[in-house]
Amino acid sequence: MADFDIIIQGGTIVDGTRTPRYVSDIGIKDGKIAQIGGLKGKTAERSLDAAGRIVAPGFVDLHTHYDAQIFWDPYCTLSGWHGVTSVALGNCGFGFAPSRAEDRDRAMLSMTRNEAIPYEAMKAGMPWNWVTFPDFIDSLSRTPKGVNCLTYVPLTPLYAWVMGWEEAKKRRPTEAELQEMCRLIHEAMDAGACGWSAQVLGENSIQRDYDGTPMITDLLSEHEILTFAKVLADRDEGFIELAYRQTGEEGRPLADDAREFFEKVAAVAKRPILYQAVTPNSVHPSQHRERIKWLEDCAARGLRVYGQGATRRGGFEMTFEDWNLFDDTAAWREVTLGTKAERKAKMQDPEMRRRLKEEWDSGIRPTQVAQGSVGSLVLQGEKAGNTAEFGQTVQQIADAQGKHVIDALLDMVVADDLATEFFAPTQGREAAQFTTEVLNSNLVVAGVSDGGAHVKFLTAGIYPTDLLIWLVRDEKTITLEDAHYKLSYLPAHMGGFKDRGAIREQAPADIVVYDLDKLEVLPSEVAEDLPGGEWRRIQKSKGYDWILVNGQITFENGEPTGALPGKFLRNGRG
Ligand SMILES: [Zn+2]
């Protein structure tokens, strides 16, 4: 019998803890890193020649929405393709448990707009073999997986369970209802959930329910949230993932009341709070700088508020067939609601156009996701004879045509039957200097993938590969040691992935082996690989020789091996 299952030979180990890199062999046995170094003369079932390669801990992705997808895609791609070996589910307060059988459709509908997950894919791809949250955890545990996962208790289904989907938007819960929800959080955490999550963005929430109304959690009061925070203090365990108010508004400082609120939650919970999100902003760098300063100030006062960074280059590739992230203004929300035929009709309606222009002219613009709003959308693709304007912004096209920007955009979109392809730039994340500033904070992790969400226009799951290529290899503003700390060790610590995120003896063998010079993010493509005949936009990677999860090779040269060694991590353990 061989001494080890696998030996990774001669690789350059960057262990995730910021220890300077070193060359050594790693012996893996029974899913764990059994021994580092001292392997001369030892045998293994399989040896991986890692000479000239980086050997690093698998990436830990704290912000995903794979709650549905994990049931039909065990590798949780794009994340699986980009070296992620552990994911957190149930973010932003959205999910599917608890849910009574008669509420399943409603629960799936709730994910169609806020996270833009196609209904038909969920309908065809989810087993729905649970009712309670502990049932859901059992289902997740039994489901064969190519990555490890843990889950928050999302607050939306909890409110829907206790109060009803519609009732929970009409009134605040009674104390008895609140106490019942606390009991359910305890029950879920007893079963292995890692904490709770909520998106609390208020009446003007940008991520809304299927009918355009705010999500249940958008309306939560401070009292309710602090009540749930107390559950974690009572248990002395768990984590909170929280998006609060419009914290991503372009150029604006985090409002005092939002800061105070996070601090209050952290003080009551006495546990880590993951703040969404610290977004580098090259147009208004004060925006990310003051957030980082605030996180540091919290840390100095013993408050564990951590920042989820948004560190990837690139924006959205979208058409108005699917786009729904202009929900932060009333007129745009209305135009983008309804069936395709209804939306097209609204785009041509003179009264609707008047309202859109009135908003635009008075400075009210959907700005949360695209810098410069709709005027900065860049025409791309090969649709409908628009070649003359290819690569131009909507504003440039409007100027050339002598039209209002709203008319120029909607005339084009309507003429194309909504199929015109645009690139929506993000709020100035493209400058290495500013993303480096964000990553230089010890209180911010790399991200956000939003994996499993916004599947027709977002491919942010590339962020680990993009970070290594962009800031480590090409710009050289971040060391490999720092990058792997931010991709694995720190997120594992912040999200409660016990014993993961580092290469050390006795830790689970979640490992990536790659050639930094050959690392690539492949171009975006449309993949018709969702259940229910649905499609998504994807970007694969190149340059990862091997990805291992719990000591088994899940990807070899970018191809899945079929091995499904992923575990559900109860309370982060496993
Ligand atoms: Zn989210």
XYZ file of C-alpha atoms and ligand atoms in Angstrom:
575
model
C 0.000 0.000 0.000
C 1.259 3.444 -0.864
C 2.189 5.844 1.911
C -0.094 8.556 0.529
C -3.038 8.885 -1.809
C -1.474 11.805 -3.647
C 1.891 13.542 -3.475
C 2.142 17.016 -4.999
C 5.801 17.211 -5.904
C 8.116 20.164 -5.988
C 5.542 22.945 -6.184
C 5.988 26.438 -4.815
C 3.730 26.529 -1.795
C 1.926 29.785 -1.046
C 0.091 28.593 2.010
C -2.531 31.319 2.456
C -1.232 32.595 5.793
C 1.188 35.094 4.196
C 4.159 32.906 5.082
C 6.751 33.561 2.354
C 6.518 31.000 -0.442
C 8.721 27.909 -0.335
C 9.288 24.796 -2.416
C 8.217 21.518 -0.879
C 6.262 18.298 -1.429
C 2.819 17.696 0.020
C 1.562 14.248 0.972
C -2.219 13.826 0.997
C -4.029 10.995 2.720
C -7.673 10.405 3.619
C -8.687 13.822 2.409
C -6.155 15.712 4.513
C -2.785 17.309 4.067
C -0.929 14.594 5.943
C 2.620 15.851 5.606
C 4.528 18.773 4.141
C 8.153 17.965 3.301
C 10.231 15.013 4.422
C 8.692 12.814 1.738
C 11.907 11.393 0.243
C 11.355 7.725 -0.630
C 7.635 7.895 0.154
C 5.145 6.427 -2.282
C 1.730 7.571 -3.458
C -1.097 6.237 -5.564
C -0.595 9.271 -7.723
C 2.133 11.875 -8.016
C 1.435 15.327 -9.412
C 4.489 17.077 -10.820
C 4.101 20.653 -9.655
C 7.565 21.934 -10.549
C 7.282 25.568 -11.577
C 3.687 25.641 -10.364
C 2.046 27.513 -7.501
C 0.412 25.272 -4.899
C -2.108 27.246 -2.855
C -5.237 26.706 -0.766
C -8.499 26.448 -2.698
C -10.461 29.684 -2.761
C -13.262 30.424 -0.316
C -16.177 32.333 -1.819
C -18.301 34.068 0.803
C -20.941 35.629 -1.425
C -22.823 33.210 -3.643
C -26.393 32.353 -4.557
C -25.853 28.733 -5.571
C -28.778 27.656 -3.356
C -30.633 26.368 -6.423
C -27.753 25.658 -8.804
C -25.857 23.386 -6.415
C -28.577 20.797 -6.998
C -27.876 20.560 -10.745
C -24.268 21.734 -10.945
C -22.135 20.042 -8.256
C -19.089 22.199 -9.087
C -20.988 25.471 -8.678
C -19.565 26.988 -11.830
C -18.285 29.549 -12.643
C -16.712 29.299 -9.168
C -15.584 25.687 -9.564
C -13.760 26.528 -12.790
C -11.882 29.340 -11.063
C -10.366 27.440 -8.163
C -13.106 27.918 -5.583
C -13.343 24.883 -3.305
C -15.752 26.217 -0.646
C -18.806 28.438 -0.988
C -21.259 30.149 1.364
C -24.929 29.778 0.391
C -27.994 31.659 1.560
C -26.584 35.164 1.150
C -28.534 38.425 1.250
C -31.479 36.881 3.061
C -32.596 34.907 0.000
C -33.177 31.185 -0.204
C -35.616 28.313 -0.274
C -36.041 27.070 3.287
C -38.096 26.786 5.258
C -40.868 26.501 2.702
C -44.189 24.676 2.740
C -45.000 22.705 -0.407
C -47.640 25.236 -1.458
C -45.136 28.119 -1.198
C -42.407 26.614 -3.381
C -43.450 28.421 -6.528
C -43.577 31.709 -4.680
C -40.112 31.113 -3.246
C -38.696 30.456 -6.727
C -40.477 33.506 -8.140
C -38.836 35.615 -5.449
C -35.417 34.762 -6.919
C -36.271 35.590 -10.525
C -35.801 39.332 -10.308
C -33.654 40.109 -7.275
C -31.000 37.565 -8.246
C -32.104 36.982 -11.859
C -32.148 33.206 -11.676
C -34.375 31.815 -14.463
C -37.602 30.342 -13.100
C -37.631 27.425 -15.550
C -34.146 26.386 -14.444
C -35.144 26.356 -10.765
C -38.413 24.573 -11.532
C -36.677 21.804 -13.473
C -33.477 21.608 -11.450
C -34.434 21.678 -7.784
C -35.420 18.517 -5.900
C -37.575 20.340 -3.321
C -37.206 17.448 -0.896
C -37.338 19.670 2.179
C -39.805 21.703 4.207
C -37.885 22.913 7.281
C -34.406 24.388 7.358
C -32.921 21.264 8.975
C -34.516 19.270 6.107
C -32.809 21.612 3.639
C -29.459 21.047 5.342
C -30.006 17.289 5.155
C -30.788 17.606 1.459
C -27.651 19.689 0.882
C -25.606 17.150 2.839
C -26.889 14.224 0.758
C -26.491 15.995 -2.583
C -23.233 14.974 -4.308
C -21.015 18.061 -4.482
C -17.730 19.034 -6.085
C -17.213 21.906 -3.618
C -17.730 22.326 0.109
C -20.537 24.543 1.254
C -22.063 26.076 4.319
C -25.203 28.138 4.546
C -26.622 31.121 6.314
C -30.265 31.142 7.367
C -31.743 33.630 4.903
C -34.360 35.780 6.645
C -36.806 36.115 3.712
C -38.157 32.540 3.800
C -38.254 32.725 7.592
C -40.625 35.715 7.501
C -42.650 34.068 4.730
C -42.969 30.908 6.844
C -44.070 32.694 10.005
C -46.119 35.598 8.610
C -46.898 34.687 4.981
C -45.249 36.161 1.870
C -47.645 39.071 1.428
C -48.486 39.709 5.109
C -44.791 40.106 5.909
C -44.676 43.141 3.619
C -47.792 44.759 5.067
C -46.947 44.934 8.739
C -44.152 44.358 11.223
C -44.106 41.066 13.127
C -45.551 40.747 16.612
C -43.167 39.902 19.444
C -44.512 36.337 19.370
C -43.734 36.064 15.662
C -40.259 37.487 16.219
C -39.615 34.979 18.962
C -40.778 32.166 16.683
C -38.287 33.329 14.044
C -35.521 33.359 16.666
C -36.482 29.830 17.610
C -36.245 28.814 13.942
C -32.789 30.401 13.658
C -31.681 28.413 16.708
C -33.158 25.258 15.209
C -31.371 25.867 11.890
C -28.059 26.614 13.605
C -28.430 23.538 15.795
C -28.721 21.643 12.516
C -25.552 23.307 11.152
C -26.379 26.709 9.639
C -23.568 29.232 10.104
C -25.619 32.321 11.002
C -28.142 34.478 9.204
C -28.261 36.927 6.316
C -30.404 39.798 5.081
C -30.616 42.433 2.397
C -32.165 45.480 4.041
C -32.199 48.098 1.303
C -35.438 49.900 2.110
C -38.281 50.972 -0.167
C -35.915 51.871 -3.010
C -34.157 48.516 -2.988
C -32.386 47.716 -6.230
C -32.834 43.948 -5.857
C -36.601 43.502 -5.780
C -39.248 40.832 -5.708
C -40.616 39.377 -8.948
C -43.495 41.884 -9.011
C -41.280 44.913 -8.463
C -42.098 45.358 -4.776
C -39.271 45.400 -2.228
C -38.159 42.069 -0.794
C -39.510 41.187 2.641
C -36.124 41.784 4.264
C -35.801 45.216 2.647
C -38.434 46.400 5.113
C -37.000 45.039 8.369
C -36.821 47.377 11.339
C -33.787 47.941 13.513
C -35.541 46.227 16.400
C -36.100 43.079 14.355
C -32.510 42.889 13.150
C -31.094 43.484 16.617
C -33.374 40.750 17.962
C -31.817 38.300 15.517
C -28.328 39.602 16.303
C -28.953 38.692 19.932
C -29.499 35.040 18.901
C -25.839 34.857 17.884
C -24.712 36.483 21.126
C -26.779 33.934 23.076
C -25.106 31.114 21.149
C -21.653 32.722 21.053
C -21.328 31.496 17.480
C -22.286 32.318 13.927
C -21.964 35.090 11.388
C -24.164 37.764 9.847
C -24.118 38.742 6.208
C -25.812 42.089 5.772
C -26.523 44.483 2.934
C -28.010 47.584 4.492
C -29.417 50.705 2.808
C -28.043 51.684 -0.585
C -24.480 51.187 0.503
C -23.168 51.057 -3.058
C -24.408 54.418 -4.278
C -21.977 56.036 -6.607
C -19.652 58.475 -4.951
C -21.561 58.788 -1.714
C -20.063 58.223 1.707
C -21.629 55.571 3.874
C -24.383 57.416 5.739
C -23.865 57.949 9.467
C -27.003 56.021 10.322
C -25.818 53.038 8.262
C -22.456 53.041 10.057
C -24.099 53.313 13.425
C -26.456 50.535 12.494
C -23.698 48.072 11.550
C -21.869 48.960 14.739
C -24.977 48.338 16.813
C -25.560 44.959 15.180
C -21.927 43.995 15.769
C -22.093 45.122 19.381
C -25.286 43.175 20.094
C -24.267 40.014 18.190
C -20.665 40.069 19.483
C -19.945 38.126 16.310
C -18.570 38.967 12.843
C -20.748 40.970 10.453
C -19.915 40.859 6.769
C -20.581 44.265 5.251
C -21.626 44.333 1.549
C -19.580 45.675 -0.138
C -16.352 47.694 -0.372
C -16.266 48.638 -4.040
C -13.184 50.354 -5.420
C -14.190 53.549 -7.131
C -11.709 55.292 -9.388
C -14.028 58.236 -9.994
C -14.713 58.819 -6.306
C -11.858 57.065 -4.452
C -12.977 58.692 -1.209
C -15.905 56.276 -1.317
C -13.860 53.128 -0.747
C -11.217 54.900 1.339
C -13.657 56.133 3.935
C -15.291 52.707 4.160
C -11.931 51.057 4.781
C -11.141 53.662 7.429
C -14.464 52.971 9.056
C -13.830 49.190 9.132
C -10.440 49.844 10.698
C -12.023 52.140 13.235
C -14.584 49.430 14.108
C -11.793 46.878 14.525
C -9.940 49.232 16.854
C -13.059 49.366 19.016
C -13.432 45.579 19.039
C -16.348 45.498 16.612
C -15.973 42.726 14.073
C -17.347 44.367 10.948
C -15.603 42.957 7.873
C -15.836 44.122 4.284
C -16.683 42.045 1.280
C -14.554 43.532 -1.503
C -15.702 43.865 -5.095
C -12.372 43.298 -6.762
C -12.964 41.994 -10.252
C -12.557 43.891 -13.499
C -15.368 44.042 -16.016
C -19.000 45.020 -15.908
C -22.179 43.475 -17.219
C -22.967 42.216 -20.698
C -26.660 42.802 -20.985
C -29.735 43.187 -23.150
C -33.085 44.598 -22.107
C -34.559 41.118 -22.566
C -33.176 40.201 -19.130
C -31.782 43.314 -17.483
C -33.362 44.270 -14.162
C -30.711 46.192 -12.285
C -32.115 49.642 -12.980
C -34.655 49.036 -10.237
C -33.408 51.955 -8.156
C -35.575 54.487 -9.991
C -39.363 54.257 -10.205
C -39.668 54.868 -13.946
C -36.950 52.399 -14.956
C -38.397 49.829 -12.581
C -41.742 50.102 -14.290
C -40.272 49.885 -17.793
C -38.352 46.716 -16.969
C -41.267 44.901 -15.292
C -43.625 42.514 -17.073
C -43.419 40.205 -20.059
C -41.160 41.051 -22.958
C -44.133 42.279 -25.010
C -45.317 44.459 -22.121
C -41.862 45.924 -21.612
C -41.474 46.648 -25.304
C -44.837 48.396 -25.335
C -43.865 50.500 -22.305
C -40.599 51.484 -23.975
C -42.633 52.955 -26.848
C -45.286 54.596 -24.723
C -44.912 58.398 -24.945
C -46.045 58.903 -21.350
C -43.487 56.374 -20.098
C -40.774 58.033 -22.161
C -41.774 61.390 -20.712
C -41.407 60.024 -17.181
C -38.032 58.449 -17.969
C -36.760 61.712 -19.442
C -38.145 63.699 -16.544
C -36.240 61.477 -14.118
C -33.099 61.705 -16.203
C -33.268 65.468 -16.622
C -33.819 66.007 -12.905
C -30.737 63.925 -12.133
C -32.546 60.835 -10.833
C -30.736 57.997 -12.540
C -30.135 54.317 -11.975
C -26.530 54.573 -10.874
C -25.907 51.706 -8.541
C -24.443 49.278 -10.994
C -23.306 51.223 -14.036
C -21.073 54.226 -13.676
C -22.601 57.200 -15.458
C -25.917 55.357 -15.700
C -27.645 54.457 -18.981
C -25.734 57.024 -21.054
C -22.527 55.085 -20.451
C -23.832 51.773 -21.801
C -21.581 50.701 -24.653
C -23.108 49.152 -27.746
C -21.635 45.755 -28.517
C -22.502 42.555 -30.366
C -23.521 42.228 -33.992
C -27.193 42.995 -33.809
C -29.426 44.565 -36.404
C -27.189 46.770 -38.458
C -25.905 48.860 -35.591
C -22.349 48.393 -36.805
C -21.776 52.113 -37.326
C -22.273 52.714 -33.619
C -20.415 49.631 -32.406
C -18.245 50.496 -29.407
C -19.944 53.847 -28.846
C -21.754 54.819 -25.695
C -25.468 55.493 -25.748
C -24.651 59.139 -24.926
C -22.377 59.379 -27.985
C -25.032 57.810 -30.176
C -27.646 60.206 -28.791
C -25.385 63.198 -29.455
C -24.727 62.068 -33.029
C -28.432 61.551 -33.648
C -29.461 64.752 -31.905
C -31.788 62.790 -29.624
C -32.425 62.641 -25.906
C -30.360 59.826 -24.420
C -33.541 57.978 -23.368
C -34.968 58.134 -26.903
C -31.687 57.081 -28.496
C -31.443 54.083 -26.190
C -35.034 52.928 -26.381
C -35.410 53.511 -30.145
C -32.439 51.243 -30.661
C -33.634 48.612 -28.204
C -37.201 48.532 -29.534
C -35.999 48.287 -33.155
C -33.948 45.252 -32.127
C -36.854 43.607 -30.319
C -34.903 44.179 -27.070
C -31.952 42.088 -28.250
C -29.384 44.920 -28.519
C -26.289 43.951 -26.581
C -24.648 46.470 -24.286
C -21.683 46.505 -21.989
C -22.506 48.197 -18.681
C -19.293 49.441 -17.067
C -19.014 49.158 -13.299
C -18.400 52.118 -11.018
C -14.757 52.564 -11.903
C -13.323 49.284 -10.707
C -10.867 49.017 -13.564
C -7.960 50.902 -11.998
C -5.377 48.628 -10.403
C -4.432 51.302 -7.887
C -7.873 51.493 -6.318
C -8.627 47.776 -6.258
C -5.202 47.332 -4.672
C -6.106 49.898 -2.018
C -9.190 47.859 -1.180
C -7.274 44.586 -1.059
C -4.554 46.120 1.093
C -6.961 46.354 3.992
C -6.787 43.409 6.372
C -10.511 43.771 6.888
C -11.599 43.216 3.298
C -11.673 40.015 1.271
C -11.599 39.459 -2.489
C -14.891 38.915 -4.319
C -17.837 39.324 -5.038
C -18.811 36.427 -7.305
C -22.562 36.580 -6.713
C -22.200 33.046 -8.115
C -25.412 31.500 -9.342
C -27.127 34.890 -9.629
C -27.717 37.382 -12.455
C -26.734 34.509 -14.705
C -27.548 36.134 -18.048
C -25.432 39.238 -17.600
C -22.849 38.710 -14.861
C -19.745 36.510 -14.820
C -18.134 37.790 -11.626
C -17.220 34.234 -10.599
C -13.963 34.866 -12.450
C -12.705 37.056 -9.603
C -10.020 34.709 -8.180
C -8.381 34.094 -11.552
C -8.779 37.736 -12.537
C -7.087 38.902 -9.334
C -4.067 36.625 -9.833
C -3.662 37.634 -13.471
C -4.353 41.322 -13.080
C -2.868 42.498 -9.804
C -0.314 39.782 -9.036
C 1.133 38.860 -12.413
C 0.533 41.834 -14.705
C 0.365 44.918 -12.479
C 2.471 43.478 -9.648
C 0.681 45.613 -7.071
C -0.143 42.622 -4.848
C 2.137 39.769 -3.825
C 1.103 36.163 -4.286
C 1.222 35.742 -0.518
C -1.242 38.598 -0.009
C -3.500 37.470 -2.845
C -3.874 33.960 -1.440
C -4.496 35.335 2.027
C -7.358 37.412 0.603
C -8.713 34.573 -1.552
C -8.638 31.812 1.049
C -7.406 32.306 4.582
C -9.125 35.580 5.444
C -12.517 34.674 3.908
C -12.386 31.281 5.660
C -11.811 33.128 8.929
C -14.502 35.749 8.294
C -17.091 33.219 7.150
C -16.436 30.497 9.697
C -14.951 27.818 7.446
C -13.124 26.032 10.255
C -9.710 24.685 9.405
C -9.925 25.696 5.730
C -8.201 28.363 3.688
C -4.586 27.396 4.408
C -2.083 24.729 3.484
C -0.966 23.140 6.720
C -0.644 19.634 8.082
C -3.932 18.008 9.136
C -6.044 20.569 7.301
C -8.493 19.305 4.653
C -6.692 19.091 1.302
C -8.487 21.827 -0.651
C -5.731 22.856 -3.052
C -5.167 24.594 -6.370
C -2.079 23.920 -8.495
C -1.542 26.412 -11.287
C 0.938 28.061 -13.599
C 0.789 31.818 -12.987
C 2.224 32.604 -16.427
C -0.421 30.508 -18.148
C -3.423 31.607 -16.121
C -6.246 32.948 -18.302
C -9.866 34.010 -18.018
C -11.485 32.807 -21.237
C -13.849 35.051 -23.202
C -17.479 35.263 -22.264
C -19.820 32.851 -24.019
C -23.439 31.795 -23.839
C -23.930 28.310 -22.411
C -27.233 26.507 -22.855
C -26.523 24.301 -19.887
C -29.220 25.257 -17.381
C -32.122 22.911 -16.640
C -35.488 23.759 -18.150
C -33.862 24.743 -21.467
C -32.476 27.954 -19.983
C -29.126 29.597 -20.752
C -26.490 31.640 -18.946
C -23.356 33.617 -19.680
C -20.117 31.952 -18.626
C -16.360 32.478 -18.580
C -14.065 29.515 -18.051
C -10.424 29.538 -17.003
C -7.142 28.150 -18.242
C -3.937 27.401 -16.361
C -5.191 25.435 -13.338
C -3.448 22.057 -13.636
C -5.297 20.504 -10.736
C -7.957 21.517 -8.272
C -8.401 19.279 -5.228
C -11.279 19.179 -2.769
C -10.892 17.093 0.380
C -7.905 15.337 -1.167
C -9.573 14.358 -4.435
C -8.905 15.879 -7.836
C -12.055 17.607 -9.024
C -10.557 19.396 -12.042
C -7.612 18.399 -14.194
C -6.465 20.905 -16.827
C -9.782 22.697 -16.578
C -11.925 19.596 -17.058
C -14.087 18.147 -14.266
C -12.984 14.654 -13.258
C -16.404 13.590 -12.005
C -15.141 13.309 -8.423
C -17.632 14.773 -5.958
C -15.821 14.981 -2.606
C -17.433 18.229 -1.431
C -18.966 18.349 2.042
C -21.677 20.307 3.723
C -19.850 22.044 6.554
C -22.098 21.992 9.604
C -21.389 25.179 11.532
C -18.355 25.470 9.253
C -16.894 22.134 10.293
C -16.389 18.973 8.282
Zn -26.177 38.547 -2.821
